[in-house]
Coordinates of C-alpha atoms and ligand atoms in Angstrom, one line a residue:
M1 CA 29.1 194.0 66.9
C2 CA 29.0 190.3 67.7
G3 CA 26.7 188.6 70.2
I4 CA 27.9 186.5 73.1
F5 CA 26.1 184.3 75.3
A6 CA 27.5 181.9 78.1
Y7 CA 25.8 179.7 80.6
A8 CA 26.9 177.7 83.7
G9 CA 24.2 175.8 85.5
T10 CA 22.3 172.5 85.8
E11 CA 20.2 172.2 82.6
N12 CA 21.3 171.0 79.2
V13 CA 23.0 174.1 77.8
V14 CA 22.6 173.4 74.0
P15 CA 18.9 174.6 73.7
L16 CA 19.7 177.5 76.2
L17 CA 22.6 178.6 74.2
I18 CA 20.6 178.7 70.9
E19 CA 17.9 180.7 72.7
G20 CA 20.5 183.1 74.2
L21 CA 21.9 183.6 70.8
R22 CA 18.6 184.3 69.3
S23 CA 18.3 187.3 71.7
V24 CA 21.6 188.7 70.5
E25 CA 21.6 187.7 66.9
Y26 CA 20.6 191.2 65.8
R27 CA 24.2 192.2 66.8
G28 CA 25.7 190.1 63.9
Y29 CA 24.5 187.0 62.0
D30 CA 27.4 186.2 59.6
S31 CA 27.8 183.0 61.6
A32 CA 26.8 181.3 64.8
G33 CA 28.4 178.7 67.0
I34 CA 28.7 177.1 70.4
S35 CA 31.1 175.2 72.6
V36 CA 29.9 172.9 75.3
I37 CA 31.8 171.1 77.9
D38 CA 30.3 167.5 77.6
E39 CA 29.7 164.9 80.3
V40 CA 33.3 163.5 79.9
G41 CA 34.8 167.0 80.3
E42 CA 35.7 167.4 76.6
I43 CA 34.8 170.7 74.7
Q44 CA 32.5 170.0 71.7
T45 CA 32.0 172.9 69.3
V46 CA 29.6 173.2 66.6
K47 CA 29.3 176.2 64.3
R48 CA 27.8 177.4 60.9
G49 CA 28.9 180.3 58.7
D50 CA 25.9 181.0 56.4
H51 CA 25.1 184.7 56.7
G52 CA 21.5 185.3 57.9
A53 CA 20.7 181.6 58.0
S54 CA 23.5 180.7 60.5
L55 CA 21.7 180.4 63.6
G56 CA 18.8 178.5 62.2
N57 CA 21.2 176.1 60.5
L58 CA 23.2 175.6 63.7
A59 CA 19.9 174.9 65.7
S60 CA 19.0 172.3 63.0
A61 CA 22.5 170.8 63.2
L62 CA 22.1 170.5 67.0
D63 CA 18.6 169.1 66.8
G64 CA 18.6 165.5 68.1
D65 CA 20.8 166.1 71.2
S66 CA 24.1 165.2 69.5
I67 CA 26.0 167.0 72.3
S68 CA 25.0 168.0 75.8
G69 CA 26.5 169.6 79.0
V70 CA 25.8 172.2 81.6
V71 CA 28.4 174.9 80.8
G72 CA 28.9 176.5 77.5
I73 CA 29.5 179.6 75.4
G74 CA 27.9 180.9 72.1
H75 CA 28.6 183.5 69.5
T76 CA 26.9 185.2 66.5
R77 CA 29.5 186.9 64.3
W78 CA 29.7 190.1 62.4
A79 CA 32.8 189.5 60.3
T80 CA 35.8 191.9 60.6
H81 CA 38.9 189.8 60.1
G82 CA 38.4 186.9 57.5
G83 CA 35.4 186.0 55.4
V84 CA 32.1 184.5 56.3
N85 CA 32.8 180.7 56.5
H86 CA 32.9 177.9 59.0
Q87 CA 36.8 178.3 59.8
N88 CA 36.3 181.9 60.8
S89 CA 33.2 181.2 62.9
H90 CA 33.4 181.4 66.6
P91 CA 34.0 179.7 69.1
H92 CA 37.8 179.2 68.5
A93 CA 39.7 176.5 70.1
S94 CA 43.2 176.5 71.4
S95 CA 45.6 174.2 69.6
N96 CA 45.0 171.1 71.9
G97 CA 41.2 171.8 72.1
S98 CA 41.2 172.4 75.8
V99 CA 40.1 176.0 75.7
S100 CA 37.4 177.6 73.6
I101 CA 36.7 181.3 73.3
A102 CA 34.1 183.6 71.7
H103 CA 35.1 187.3 71.0
N104 CA 33.7 190.6 70.2
G105 CA 36.0 193.4 69.2
I106 CA 39.3 193.9 67.3
I107 CA 42.7 192.8 68.5
E108 CA 44.8 195.5 67.0
N109 CA 48.1 193.8 67.5
F110 CA 46.9 190.4 66.3
L111 CA 49.5 190.1 63.5
E112 CA 52.3 190.5 65.9
L113 CA 50.9 188.0 68.3
K114 CA 50.0 185.6 65.5
D115 CA 53.6 185.6 64.2
E116 CA 54.8 185.1 67.7
L117 CA 52.5 182.0 68.3
M118 CA 53.2 180.6 64.8
D119 CA 56.9 180.8 65.6
S120 CA 56.3 178.7 68.7
G121 CA 54.6 176.1 66.3
I122 CA 51.0 176.8 66.6
V123 CA 49.0 176.2 63.4
F124 CA 46.1 178.7 62.9
Q125 CA 42.8 177.3 61.8
S126 CA 41.1 180.6 60.9
E127 CA 41.9 184.1 59.5
T128 CA 40.5 185.8 62.5
D129 CA 42.2 188.1 64.9
S130 CA 40.2 186.3 67.6
E131 CA 42.0 183.0 67.3
V132 CA 45.2 184.5 68.9
L133 CA 43.1 184.8 72.2
A134 CA 42.3 181.1 72.0
H135 CA 45.9 180.3 71.9
L136 CA 47.3 182.8 74.3
I137 CA 44.7 181.5 76.9
G138 CA 45.2 177.8 76.0
N139 CA 48.9 178.1 76.4
A140 CA 48.6 179.5 79.8
V141 CA 46.1 177.0 80.9
T142 CA 48.4 174.3 79.6
S143 CA 51.2 175.7 81.7
G144 CA 49.1 175.3 84.8
R145 CA 47.2 178.6 85.2
S146 CA 43.6 178.7 86.1
L147 CA 41.2 180.0 83.3
R148 CA 40.7 183.3 85.1
E149 CA 44.5 183.9 85.4
A150 CA 45.0 182.8 81.8
V151 CA 42.3 185.3 80.6
I152 CA 44.0 188.0 82.7
G153 CA 47.3 187.2 81.2
A154 CA 45.9 187.3 77.7
A155 CA 44.3 190.7 78.5
S156 CA 47.8 192.1 79.2
R157 CA 49.0 191.1 75.7
I158 CA 46.2 192.4 73.4
K159 CA 45.7 195.9 72.3
G160 CA 42.2 197.2 71.3
N161 CA 38.7 196.9 72.5
T162 CA 37.6 193.4 73.4
A163 CA 34.9 191.4 75.1
V164 CA 35.6 187.7 75.3
V165 CA 34.1 184.6 77.0
A166 CA 36.0 181.5 77.5
V167 CA 35.7 177.8 78.8
S168 CA 38.3 175.4 79.7
A169 CA 38.1 171.6 79.9
S170 CA 40.2 171.7 83.1
E171 CA 37.5 173.7 84.9
P172 CA 34.3 172.1 83.5
D173 CA 32.0 174.1 85.9
V174 CA 33.2 177.6 85.0
A175 CA 32.9 180.1 82.2
V176 CA 35.0 183.4 82.3
G177 CA 34.3 186.7 80.6
L178 CA 36.6 189.7 80.1
R179 CA 35.7 193.3 79.0
V180 CA 38.6 195.6 78.0
G181 CA 37.5 199.0 76.5
T182 CA 34.3 199.7 74.6
A183 CA 33.8 196.8 72.2
G184 CA 30.3 196.0 73.4
G185 CA 29.6 195.2 77.0
I186 CA 29.2 192.0 79.1
V187 CA 26.3 191.9 81.4
V188 CA 26.0 189.1 84.0
G189 CA 23.1 187.6 86.1
K190 CA 22.3 184.6 88.1
N191 CA 19.6 182.6 89.8
A192 CA 19.7 179.7 92.2
D193 CA 20.5 177.2 89.4
A194 CA 22.6 179.0 86.9
A195 CA 24.7 182.0 86.1
V196 CA 24.8 183.6 82.6
M197 CA 26.5 186.3 80.8
A198 CA 25.8 188.0 77.5
S199 CA 26.5 191.0 75.4
D200 CA 22.8 192.2 75.8
V201 CA 20.7 192.3 78.8
I202 CA 17.8 190.8 77.0
A203 CA 19.5 187.4 76.8
L204 CA 19.5 187.4 80.6
L205 CA 15.9 188.3 81.2
P206 CA 14.5 184.6 81.1
Y207 CA 16.9 184.1 84.2
T208 CA 16.9 187.2 86.1
S209 CA 16.2 190.9 86.1
E210 CA 19.0 191.7 88.5
V211 CA 22.2 192.4 86.4
I212 CA 25.7 193.5 86.7
Y213 CA 27.4 195.4 83.8
L214 CA 31.1 194.6 83.6
E215 CA 33.2 197.8 83.5
S216 CA 36.3 198.0 81.2
G217 CA 39.2 196.1 82.8
E218 CA 37.0 193.6 84.7
I219 CA 36.9 189.7 84.6
V220 CA 33.8 187.7 85.6
E221 CA 33.8 184.0 86.5
I222 CA 30.4 182.3 86.5
E223 CA 29.4 178.9 87.9
R224 CA 26.0 177.5 88.8
G225 CA 24.3 180.2 90.9
V226 CA 27.6 182.2 91.5
I227 CA 29.1 185.3 90.0
R228 CA 32.7 186.4 90.9
L229 CA 34.1 189.7 89.7
F230 CA 37.9 190.6 89.5
D231 CA 40.0 193.3 88.3
L232 CA 42.9 192.7 86.0
E233 CA 45.2 192.4 89.0
G234 CA 43.1 189.3 90.0
S235 CA 41.6 191.2 93.1
S236 CA 38.1 190.5 93.9
I237 CA 35.5 193.3 93.3
S238 CA 32.2 193.5 95.0
R239 CA 29.3 195.1 93.2
K240 CA 25.5 195.0 93.8
P241 CA 23.4 194.0 90.8
I242 CA 20.9 196.7 89.3
V243 CA 17.4 195.9 88.3
T244 CA 17.0 196.3 84.7
S245 CA 13.9 197.9 83.2
Q246 CA 14.1 195.8 80.0
N247 CA 11.3 193.5 79.3
F248 CA 11.6 190.2 77.5
E249 CA 8.1 190.0 76.1
A250 CA 8.6 193.5 74.5
A251 CA 11.7 192.2 72.7
Q252 CA 9.7 189.5 70.8
K253 CA 8.2 190.0 67.4
G254 CA 4.5 189.3 68.5
N255 CA 2.1 189.0 65.5
H256 CA 4.5 191.0 63.3
P257 CA 6.4 189.2 60.4
H258 CA 9.5 191.3 61.2
F259 CA 11.0 193.1 64.1
M260 CA 11.1 196.2 61.7
S261 CA 7.4 196.2 61.0
K262 CA 6.6 195.8 64.8
E263 CA 8.9 198.7 65.7
I264 CA 7.5 200.9 63.0
A265 CA 4.1 200.3 64.3
E266 CA 5.2 201.0 67.9
Q267 CA 6.2 204.5 67.1
P268 CA 3.1 206.1 68.6
D269 CA 3.9 204.4 71.9
A270 CA 7.6 205.1 71.6
I271 CA 6.9 208.7 71.2
Q272 CA 4.6 208.7 74.3
G273 CA 7.3 207.0 76.2
A274 CA 9.7 209.8 75.3
M275 CA 7.2 212.3 76.6
R276 CA 6.2 210.5 79.8
G277 CA 7.0 212.5 82.9
R278 CA 8.3 215.4 80.8
A279 CA 5.3 216.9 78.9
A280 CA 2.4 217.9 81.1
F281 CA -0.4 218.2 78.7
T282 CA -3.0 219.6 80.9
K283 CA -0.8 222.4 82.2
G284 CA 1.0 222.9 79.0
T285 CA 4.5 222.7 80.5
L286 CA 7.7 220.8 79.7
S287 CA 10.6 219.7 82.0
L288 CA 13.5 217.3 81.5
P289 CA 14.3 216.2 85.1
E290 CA 17.4 214.2 83.8
F291 CA 19.0 217.4 82.3
S292 CA 19.9 219.1 85.5
L293 CA 22.5 221.4 84.1
A294 CA 22.5 224.6 86.3
Q295 CA 20.4 227.5 84.9
G296 CA 23.6 229.8 84.8
Q297 CA 25.4 227.2 82.8
I298 CA 22.5 226.8 80.4
K299 CA 22.5 230.6 79.9
A300 CA 26.3 230.5 79.3
I301 CA 26.1 227.9 76.5
D302 CA 27.4 229.6 73.3
R303 CA 27.2 226.5 71.0
V304 CA 25.6 223.2 70.8
V305 CA 27.3 220.3 69.1
L306 CA 25.3 217.2 68.4
T307 CA 26.9 214.0 67.3
G308 CA 26.0 210.4 66.3
M309 CA 26.3 207.9 63.5
G310 CA 23.8 206.9 60.9
T311 CA 20.2 207.2 61.8
S312 CA 21.3 208.8 65.1
L313 CA 23.1 211.5 63.3
H314 CA 20.0 212.2 61.4
A315 CA 18.0 212.6 64.6
G316 CA 20.9 214.9 65.7
M317 CA 20.5 217.0 62.7
F318 CA 16.9 217.4 63.4
G319 CA 17.9 218.4 67.1
A320 CA 20.4 220.9 65.9
L321 CA 17.7 222.6 63.7
V322 CA 15.2 222.7 66.5
I323 CA 17.7 223.9 69.1
E324 CA 18.9 226.7 66.9
S325 CA 15.4 227.8 65.8
L326 CA 13.7 227.5 69.2
A327 CA 16.5 228.4 71.6
R328 CA 18.5 230.6 69.3
I329 CA 21.9 228.9 70.1
P330 CA 24.1 228.1 67.2
A331 CA 23.9 224.3 66.8
T332 CA 25.4 221.8 64.4
A333 CA 25.2 218.0 64.1
E334 CA 28.5 216.2 63.3
N335 CA 29.3 212.7 62.3
S336 CA 31.2 211.2 65.4
S337 CA 33.8 209.6 63.3
E338 CA 34.8 212.9 62.0
L339 CA 34.4 214.9 65.1
R340 CA 36.6 212.4 67.1
Y341 CA 39.7 213.0 64.9
R342 CA 39.4 216.6 63.9
N343 CA 40.4 218.2 67.3
P344 CA 37.3 220.3 67.5
L345 CA 37.1 223.6 69.4
I346 CA 34.9 222.4 72.3
G347 CA 34.9 223.9 75.8
P348 CA 33.0 224.4 79.0
N349 CA 30.4 226.6 77.1
T350 CA 29.7 224.1 74.4
L351 CA 26.9 221.8 75.2
V352 CA 27.6 218.4 73.5
I353 CA 24.6 216.1 72.8
A354 CA 25.4 212.5 71.7
V355 CA 22.6 210.6 70.2
T356 CA 23.0 206.8 70.2
Q357 CA 20.3 204.2 70.5
S358 CA 22.7 201.6 71.8
G359 CA 25.0 203.8 73.8
E360 CA 27.8 201.6 72.4
T361 CA 28.7 202.9 69.0
A362 CA 32.6 203.0 69.0
D363 CA 32.9 206.3 67.1
T364 CA 30.3 208.1 69.1
L365 CA 31.8 206.9 72.4
A366 CA 35.2 208.3 71.2
A367 CA 33.7 211.7 70.3
M368 CA 32.1 211.8 73.6
E369 CA 35.5 211.1 75.4
H370 CA 36.9 213.9 73.5
A371 CA 34.1 216.3 74.7
R372 CA 34.6 215.0 78.3
N373 CA 38.3 215.7 78.2
A374 CA 37.6 219.1 76.8
G375 CA 35.4 220.0 79.8
A376 CA 32.1 220.4 77.9
P377 CA 28.9 219.7 79.6
Q378 CA 27.5 216.6 77.9
A379 CA 24.1 214.9 77.5
V380 CA 23.4 211.5 75.8
V381 CA 20.1 210.7 74.2
L382 CA 19.8 207.0 74.2
E383 CA 17.7 203.8 74.6
L384 CA 20.0 201.4 76.4
E385 CA 20.4 202.7 79.9
G386 CA 23.4 201.1 81.6
S387 CA 25.4 201.2 78.4
Q388 CA 28.8 202.8 78.3
A389 CA 27.6 206.2 76.9
T390 CA 25.8 206.8 80.2
R391 CA 29.0 206.6 82.0
V392 CA 30.7 209.2 79.8
A393 CA 27.9 211.7 79.7
D394 CA 27.0 214.1 82.4
F395 CA 23.2 213.7 81.8
T396 CA 21.4 210.7 80.4
L397 CA 18.2 211.5 78.5
P398 CA 16.6 208.1 78.0
I399 CA 14.3 208.0 74.9
R400 CA 12.1 205.1 76.3
A401 CA 11.1 203.7 73.0
G402 CA 11.5 200.1 74.2
Q403 CA 14.3 198.0 72.9
E404 CA 14.8 198.0 69.1
I405 CA 15.9 194.7 67.7
G406 CA 15.6 195.4 63.9
V407 CA 18.9 196.4 62.5
A408 CA 17.3 199.4 60.8
S409 CA 16.5 202.0 63.3
T410 CA 12.9 203.3 63.2
K411 CA 11.2 203.9 66.6
T412 CA 14.4 205.1 68.1
M413 CA 14.7 207.9 65.5
T414 CA 11.3 209.3 66.3
A415 CA 11.7 208.9 70.1
S416 CA 15.2 210.5 69.8
M417 CA 13.7 213.4 67.8
T418 CA 10.9 213.8 70.4
T419 CA 13.5 213.9 73.3
L420 CA 15.6 216.5 71.4
L421 CA 12.5 218.6 70.6
Q422 CA 11.8 218.7 74.3
L423 CA 15.4 219.5 75.1
A424 CA 15.2 222.4 72.6
V425 CA 12.0 223.7 74.4
V426 CA 13.7 223.4 77.9
L427 CA 16.7 225.3 76.6
A428 CA 14.7 228.0 75.0
E429 CA 12.5 228.5 78.0
T430 CA 15.4 228.5 80.4
R431 CA 17.3 231.1 78.4
G432 CA 14.0 233.2 78.2
V433 CA 13.8 233.0 74.4
I434 CA 10.3 231.6 74.5
G435 CA 7.7 232.1 77.2
G436 CA 4.9 230.1 78.8
E437 CA 2.4 230.8 75.9
Q438 CA 4.7 229.4 73.2
V439 CA 5.6 226.4 75.4
R440 CA 2.0 225.7 75.8
N441 CA 1.4 225.9 72.1
I442 CA 4.2 223.4 71.4
V443 CA 3.3 221.0 74.2
G444 CA -0.4 221.2 72.9
S445 CA 0.9 220.2 69.4
M446 CA 3.1 217.4 70.8
A447 CA 0.1 215.9 72.5
E448 CA -1.3 215.2 69.0
L449 CA 2.0 213.5 67.7
P450 CA 1.2 209.9 68.6
S451 CA -2.2 210.0 66.9
L452 CA -0.7 211.8 63.8
I453 CA 1.9 209.1 63.6
A454 CA -0.9 206.4 63.9
T455 CA -2.7 207.9 61.0
T456 CA 0.4 208.0 58.9
L457 CA 0.9 204.3 59.7
S458 CA -2.3 203.5 58.0
L459 CA -0.7 204.6 54.7
N460 CA 0.8 201.2 54.3
G461 CA -1.6 200.4 51.3
Q462 CA -0.5 203.5 49.4
I463 CA 3.1 202.7 50.1
S464 CA 3.1 199.2 49.0
E465 CA 2.2 200.3 45.3
L466 CA 4.9 202.8 45.4
A467 CA 7.3 200.3 46.7
D468 CA 6.8 198.0 43.9
R469 CA 7.4 200.7 41.5
L470 CA 10.7 201.8 43.2
S471 CA 11.9 198.3 43.4
K472 CA 12.4 198.5 39.6
F473 CA 14.9 201.3 39.9
E474 CA 18.6 200.9 40.6
D475 CA 19.2 204.4 41.6
L476 CA 17.1 206.8 43.7
L477 CA 17.4 210.3 44.9
Y478 CA 15.9 211.7 48.0
L479 CA 15.4 215.4 48.4
G480 CA 14.5 217.7 51.2
R481 CA 15.1 221.1 52.6
G482 CA 15.2 222.5 56.2
A483 CA 14.0 220.0 58.7
Q484 CA 13.1 217.7 55.8
L485 CA 16.7 217.3 54.9
P486 CA 17.6 214.9 57.6
I487 CA 14.4 213.0 56.7
A488 CA 15.4 212.8 53.0
L489 CA 18.9 211.5 54.2
E490 CA 17.2 208.9 56.5
G491 CA 14.9 207.8 53.7
A492 CA 17.8 207.3 51.4
L493 CA 19.8 205.4 54.2
K494 CA 16.8 203.1 54.9
M495 CA 16.4 202.3 51.2
K496 CA 20.2 201.5 50.9
E497 CA 20.4 199.3 53.9
L498 CA 17.1 197.3 53.4
A499 CA 16.5 197.1 49.7
Y500 CA 20.2 197.4 48.6
I501 CA 19.1 200.1 46.0
H502 CA 21.6 203.0 45.5
A503 CA 19.9 205.9 47.0
E504 CA 21.2 209.4 47.8
G505 CA 20.0 212.0 50.0
Y506 CA 20.5 215.6 49.0
P507 CA 19.5 219.3 50.0
A508 CA 17.1 220.0 47.1
G509 CA 18.9 223.3 46.5
E510 CA 22.1 221.4 45.9
M511 CA 20.7 219.7 42.8
K512 CA 21.7 222.3 40.3
H513 CA 25.3 222.2 41.6
G514 CA 26.0 218.8 39.9
V515 CA 23.4 216.1 40.8
N516 CA 21.0 217.3 38.0
A517 CA 23.4 215.5 35.5
L518 CA 22.1 212.3 36.7
L519 CA 18.3 213.1 36.1
G520 CA 16.5 211.2 33.6
P521 CA 14.2 208.1 33.2
D522 CA 16.6 205.8 35.0
I523 CA 16.6 207.4 38.3
A524 CA 13.5 208.1 40.5
T525 CA 13.3 210.9 43.0
V526 CA 11.5 210.8 46.3
V527 CA 10.8 214.3 47.8
A528 CA 9.6 215.2 51.2
T529 CA 7.4 218.3 50.6
P530 CA 4.8 219.0 53.2
R531 CA 3.3 222.5 53.2
N532 CA 5.7 224.9 54.9
D533 CA 7.8 227.9 54.1
L534 CA 10.1 226.0 51.7
Y535 CA 7.2 224.3 49.9
E536 CA 7.3 226.5 46.9
K537 CA 10.9 225.9 46.4
M538 CA 10.4 222.1 46.4
L539 CA 7.7 222.5 43.9
S540 CA 10.3 224.0 41.7
N541 CA 12.6 221.1 42.3
I542 CA 9.9 218.6 41.4
S543 CA 9.3 220.6 38.2
E544 CA 13.0 220.5 37.4
V545 CA 13.1 216.7 37.8
K546 CA 10.1 216.2 35.7
A547 CA 11.5 218.5 32.9
R548 CA 14.4 216.1 32.6
G549 CA 12.2 213.1 32.3
G550 CA 12.5 211.8 35.9
E551 CA 9.8 210.1 37.8
V552 CA 8.8 211.8 41.2
A553 CA 7.3 210.3 44.4
A554 CA 6.2 213.0 46.7
I555 CA 5.5 212.9 50.4
A556 CA 3.0 215.8 50.7
T557 CA 0.2 217.2 52.9
E558 CA -3.1 215.7 52.1
G559 CA -5.3 218.0 50.0
D560 CA -2.4 219.4 48.2
D561 CA -3.6 219.5 44.7
T562 CA -0.6 221.3 43.2
V563 CA 1.7 218.4 44.2
E564 CA -0.8 215.9 42.8
R565 CA -0.6 217.7 39.4
L566 CA 3.3 217.6 39.4
A567 CA 4.4 214.3 40.8
D568 CA 3.8 210.9 39.4
H569 CA 3.0 209.4 42.9
V570 CA 1.9 211.1 46.0
I571 CA 1.8 209.8 49.6
R572 CA -0.5 212.0 51.4
V573 CA 0.3 212.7 55.1
P574 CA -1.8 214.6 57.6
D575 CA -1.6 218.3 57.9
C576 CA 0.2 219.2 61.2
P577 CA 2.2 222.1 62.7
E578 CA 5.6 222.5 60.9
L579 CA 7.6 221.5 64.0
L580 CA 6.0 218.0 63.8
Q581 CA 6.3 217.7 60.0
P582 CA 9.5 215.7 60.1
F583 CA 7.9 213.0 62.3
I584 CA 5.1 212.7 59.8
T585 CA 7.2 212.5 56.6
L586 CA 9.7 210.1 58.2
V587 CA 7.1 207.2 58.9
P588 CA 6.3 206.9 55.1
M589 CA 10.1 206.9 54.4
Q590 CA 10.4 204.0 56.8
L591 CA 7.6 202.1 55.3
L592 CA 8.7 202.6 51.8
A593 CA 12.1 201.1 52.5
Y594 CA 10.5 198.2 54.4
R595 CA 8.0 197.5 51.6
T596 CA 10.6 197.8 48.8
A597 CA 12.9 195.4 50.7
L598 CA 10.0 192.8 50.8
A599 CA 9.2 193.5 47.1
L600 CA 12.8 192.5 46.3
G601 CA 12.8 189.5 48.7
R602 CA 15.3 190.9 51.2
D603 CA 15.1 190.2 54.8
P604 CA 14.5 193.6 56.4
D605 CA 15.6 192.4 59.9
K606 CA 19.0 191.1 58.7
P607 CA 20.4 193.3 56.0
R608 CA 23.6 192.1 54.6
N609 CA 26.9 193.3 56.0
L610 CA 25.3 195.3 58.9
A611 CA 24.8 194.8 62.6
K612 CA 22.7 196.7 65.0
T613 CA 25.4 197.7 67.3
V614 CA 28.7 199.1 65.8
T615 CA 31.2 198.6 68.6
V616 CA 34.3 198.8 66.3
E617 CA 35.5 201.8 64.3
Ligands
M6R1 O1 23.4 202.6 68.5 P1 23.6 203.9 67.6 O2 22.3 204.8 67.5 O3 24.7 204.7 68.1 O4 23.9 203.5 66.2 C1 24.3 204.3 65.1 C2 24.1 203.8 63.8 O5 24.9 202.5 63.7 C3 22.6 203.4 63.5 O6 21.8 204.5 63.8 C4 22.4 202.9 62.2 O7 22.7 203.9 61.2 C5 21.0 202.4 62.1 N1 20.7 201.2 62.7 C6 20.6 202.2 60.6 O8 19.2 202.0 60.5

């Protein structure tokens, strides 16, 4: 959840650390800090713990070159142990200040280690679990070990998933990184003058596109132009770098005020990316070359379980609906944090599909491990290739949306849905449930998806007015049925995370079973109700809300006069085939949350208490 960046080279590291941290800030922004080995070989640390303003304040504090050096580490924090303040900010120093570390993950046995260290006379400066690492490593360095040996020693003492970088005053040219488990990765790269490591490849792109991802249980030592990899026994490892397809320019905001608005606007391209090389529009065919499960195995699948968290779970719910309706295989979507602990009945004929933008979400990875151990064939639908999930799954289906920086997922949801829809078609065709003609019709409709989304994006004006109105409410309900249910749930999630308005998503049919008690003038209801088989049912739900004095905003098909008469506000989306409607109603949900956040003065790129990549449970 935290962001890590480290540099060893020839240039003044201070501005480079700040730049590196900007690239990983989306992973956590409760605090920011750096440690630099200065010209006289001492470690200088500067940090700020001011929530979303931390990195900016750190950069201002460092303006004027108060410190400089050519080796350093930096960190942006998402708080787990200890509040958001200066003391708990990383990097953390060993007791004599000769070692400094920045950490991502959770040290599960930290209390036990802390007691032991305190008994030996060490006084802790923070409430974090991470500080024990600083002291374990510092003690070993003081007793004569190299920084690398000291980090290996610390790795053998801690329990839990951890990524850590460290510098030591006794080795002023070197920084060391360690990865144990799945608390977010460390990726490393070099050019002639420097070597760098970070928790995200985009921080490395100004230096190189040839990168090495650390596996769990690996240590890396970087020095100007040199990378050395080791295992936890201290034996040297040789691994060739891979060339990353990530692009630095694409990870910038461009002319947009926020990453989120840029990423919402990029959805037509993201969907095209997800269809590239898969949908052949002139022939009207579809293939998913990355999904190479044998035909016999595809025919033998008796159940599909999709899993993910948050927005990815909502994309998975859409996937389950289209797989079941097109391929006629029983399909469900399950929250990974539940799936991982309930000992589910999964076997060789269950197809498991994980959905995870980052490929690093701790609960999703654990559910995937479970499926792997149960012998289920497994695919992962993701953006970040090279991430841990690709190593667990049998098949990686990249969504190719381009990196998403905004904490709120937008384009990765539409691109995941596009990928899942294509998988549903491939499963259906391979099992002989649908034929060439039906595939041609679906592919023909999908060809229009990017331009339909582009039309929907132009609704921004209508949405601003509605956002101003919704920003006055403290409670919102989002209702949908069928394939609009995941969209309603996602609309509510977006509104909660960005505008901090209490918003609940419900199946519209569930209302009479309890939730109707909440209806009245103090709660507004957003309904996703394009024209489809369930449309009439949704009209009844709108009437029921209105009858109880509630205000209703409907996302409905343009030209729908009936909804116009019933609802207080109507966002009109283009008419399109039913299979594509969830895409078309999702975009206004995203824009609505974005605009409401702005109306309330929130920063949509840095929602409070959240981080983009949730690498801890
Ligand atoms: O990286 P993942 O897709 O696995 O992340 C799962 C969730 O944390 C994520 O979808 C989250 O709900 C969204 N960023 C919220 O907008």
